[in-house]
XYZ file of C-alpha atoms in Angstrom:
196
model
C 91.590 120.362 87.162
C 93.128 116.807 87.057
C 95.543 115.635 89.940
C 98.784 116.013 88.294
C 97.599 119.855 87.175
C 96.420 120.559 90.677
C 99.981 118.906 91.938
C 101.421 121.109 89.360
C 100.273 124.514 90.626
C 101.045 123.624 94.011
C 104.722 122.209 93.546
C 105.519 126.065 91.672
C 104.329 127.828 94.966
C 106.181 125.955 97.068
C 109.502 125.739 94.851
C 109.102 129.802 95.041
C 108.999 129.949 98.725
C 111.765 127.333 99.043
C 113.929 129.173 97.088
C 114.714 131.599 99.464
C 115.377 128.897 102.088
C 117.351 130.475 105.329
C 120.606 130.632 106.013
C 120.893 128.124 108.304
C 119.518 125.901 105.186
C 122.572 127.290 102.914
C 124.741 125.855 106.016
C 122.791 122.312 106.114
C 124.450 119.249 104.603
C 126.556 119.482 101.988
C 125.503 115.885 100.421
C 123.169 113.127 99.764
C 125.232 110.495 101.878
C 123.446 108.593 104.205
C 120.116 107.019 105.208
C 117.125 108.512 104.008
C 113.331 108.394 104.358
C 110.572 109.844 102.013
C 107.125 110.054 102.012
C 105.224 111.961 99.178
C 102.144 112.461 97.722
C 101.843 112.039 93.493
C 100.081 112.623 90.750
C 100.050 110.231 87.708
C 98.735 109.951 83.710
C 98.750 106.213 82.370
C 98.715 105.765 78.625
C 97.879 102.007 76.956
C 98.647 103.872 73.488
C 95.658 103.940 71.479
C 93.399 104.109 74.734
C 92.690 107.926 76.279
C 94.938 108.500 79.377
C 93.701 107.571 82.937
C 94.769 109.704 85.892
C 94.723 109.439 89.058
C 96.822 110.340 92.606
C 97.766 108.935 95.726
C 100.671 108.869 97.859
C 104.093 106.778 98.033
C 107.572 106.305 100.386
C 111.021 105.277 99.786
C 113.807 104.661 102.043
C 117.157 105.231 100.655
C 121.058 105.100 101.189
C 123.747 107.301 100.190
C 126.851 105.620 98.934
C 128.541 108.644 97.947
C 128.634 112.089 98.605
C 126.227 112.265 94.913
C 124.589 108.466 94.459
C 121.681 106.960 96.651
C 119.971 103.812 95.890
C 116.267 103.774 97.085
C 113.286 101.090 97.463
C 109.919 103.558 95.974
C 106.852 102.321 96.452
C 103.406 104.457 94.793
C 99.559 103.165 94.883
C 97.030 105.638 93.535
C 93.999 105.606 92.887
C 91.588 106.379 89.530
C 89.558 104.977 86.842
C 92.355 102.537 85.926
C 89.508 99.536 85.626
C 89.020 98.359 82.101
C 85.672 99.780 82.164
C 87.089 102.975 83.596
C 85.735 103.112 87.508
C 87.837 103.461 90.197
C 90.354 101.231 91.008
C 94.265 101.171 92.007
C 97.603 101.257 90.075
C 100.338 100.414 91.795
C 104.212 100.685 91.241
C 107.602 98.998 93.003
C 111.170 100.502 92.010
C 114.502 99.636 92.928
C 116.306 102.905 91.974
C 119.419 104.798 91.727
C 119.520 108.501 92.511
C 122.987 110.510 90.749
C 123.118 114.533 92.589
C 125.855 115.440 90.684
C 126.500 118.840 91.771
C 124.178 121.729 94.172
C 123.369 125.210 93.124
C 122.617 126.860 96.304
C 120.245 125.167 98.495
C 119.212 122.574 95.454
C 120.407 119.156 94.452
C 118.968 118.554 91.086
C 119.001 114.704 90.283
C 118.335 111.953 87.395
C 117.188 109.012 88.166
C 116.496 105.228 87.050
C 114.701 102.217 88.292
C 113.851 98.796 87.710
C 110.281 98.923 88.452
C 107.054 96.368 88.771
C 103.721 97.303 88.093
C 100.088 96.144 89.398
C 97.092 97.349 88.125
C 93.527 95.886 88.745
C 90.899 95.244 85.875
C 88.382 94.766 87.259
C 87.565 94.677 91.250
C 88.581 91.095 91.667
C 91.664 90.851 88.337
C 94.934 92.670 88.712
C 97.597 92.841 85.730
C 101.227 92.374 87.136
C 103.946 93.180 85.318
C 107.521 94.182 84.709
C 109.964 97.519 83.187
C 111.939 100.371 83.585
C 111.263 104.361 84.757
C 113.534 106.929 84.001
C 113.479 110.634 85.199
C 114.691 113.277 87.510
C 114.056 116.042 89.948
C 115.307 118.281 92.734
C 116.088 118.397 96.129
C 115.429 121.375 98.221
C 117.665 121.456 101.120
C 115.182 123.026 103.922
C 117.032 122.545 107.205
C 119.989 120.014 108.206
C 117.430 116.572 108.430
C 114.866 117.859 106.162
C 113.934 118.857 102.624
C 111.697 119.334 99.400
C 111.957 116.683 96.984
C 110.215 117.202 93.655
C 110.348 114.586 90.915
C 108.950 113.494 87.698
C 109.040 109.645 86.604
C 108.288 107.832 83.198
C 107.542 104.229 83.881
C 107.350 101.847 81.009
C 105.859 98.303 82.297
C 104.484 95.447 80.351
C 101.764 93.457 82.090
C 102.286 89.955 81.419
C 100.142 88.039 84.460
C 97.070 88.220 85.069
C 95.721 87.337 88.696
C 92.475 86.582 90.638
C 89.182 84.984 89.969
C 87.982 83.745 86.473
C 89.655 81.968 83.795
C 93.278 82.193 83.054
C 93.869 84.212 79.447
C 97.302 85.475 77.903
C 98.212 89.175 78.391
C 100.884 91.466 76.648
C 99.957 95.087 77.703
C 102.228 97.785 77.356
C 101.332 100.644 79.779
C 103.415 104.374 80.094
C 103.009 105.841 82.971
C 104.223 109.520 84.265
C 104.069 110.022 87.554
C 104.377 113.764 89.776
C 105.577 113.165 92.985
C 105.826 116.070 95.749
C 106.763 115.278 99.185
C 109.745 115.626 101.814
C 112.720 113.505 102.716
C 114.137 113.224 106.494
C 117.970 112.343 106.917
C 119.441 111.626 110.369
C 121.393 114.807 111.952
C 124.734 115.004 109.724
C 127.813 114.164 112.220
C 130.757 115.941 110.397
């Protein structure tokens, strides 16, 4: 089973038991305002188009702020690894976004979400090239509210980056790659204790 199946399966079972959080969850904080911290683990499928998909997984943070009661802005940062070399061994792909996060409304102990980034991308080559590059991601989730500091955050990205630089050893050639990449991403967020 590839990572983003695997992360698949395991994101359902614990959506199902987070469902029927507590009710001292139902009575946690009523919004996305303030700072917050994530760390999660994710799953990813990178497509060059005519090229078969790579995949691979790895983990990622962000730190965020809440501006509003429904709109966070957030620094995400991914690296996974997988057989993202040209020659398809292992090797890293990387991603930077500087996103905003619209909650509009919760159902229950949820705050589903859509989100948008400008994002950069890094990808090596080979073991001593990278590809840098530039683009957007799109996408969306939800936001399982577990206690009053803590919960579930489930999201799916799309991240379309075009690789224009190409870094380290050898001789300098042109690049225009256009790389899609969807990435899984499971993990938790921790907010400060809410002061009413």
């Amino acid at each position: 089973m590839k990572p983003a199946s695997r992360m698949a399966a395991v994101t359902l079972v614990v959506l199902l038991l987070a469902a029927g959080g507590s009710a001292a969850a139902q009575q946690s904080r009523p919004s996305v305002a303030g700072l917050a911290l994530g760390t999660h683990a994710v799953g990813l499928s990178s497509d060059q188009g005519a090229a078969a998909p790579r995949h691979g997984g790895g983990a990622g943070v962000f730190l965020g702020m809440g501006v509003t009661r429904q709109v966070m802005v957030l620094l995400n940062v991914d690296l996974a690894a997988g057989a993202f070399h040209d020659d398809r061994s292992a090797g890293l792909l990387g991603h930077a976004d500087i996103a905003a996060r619209v909650a509009p409304f919760r159902a229950g102990v949820a705050f589903p979400y859509v989100q948008g980034a400008f994002s950069s991308g890094l990808r090596e080559t080979m073991a001593d090239r990278q590809l840098q590059g530039t683009g957007w991601t799109v996408g969306g989730g939800v936001e399982v509210v577990l206690s009053s500091t803590a919960s579930l955050d489930l999201g799916i990205l799309r991240t379309r980056v075009r690789y224009d630089e190409l870094t380290g050893s050898g001789p300098g050639d042109p690049v225009r790659v256009r790389e899609t990449t969807t990435r899984l991403q499971l993990g938790t967020v921790w907010r400060p204790p809410h002061r009413p």
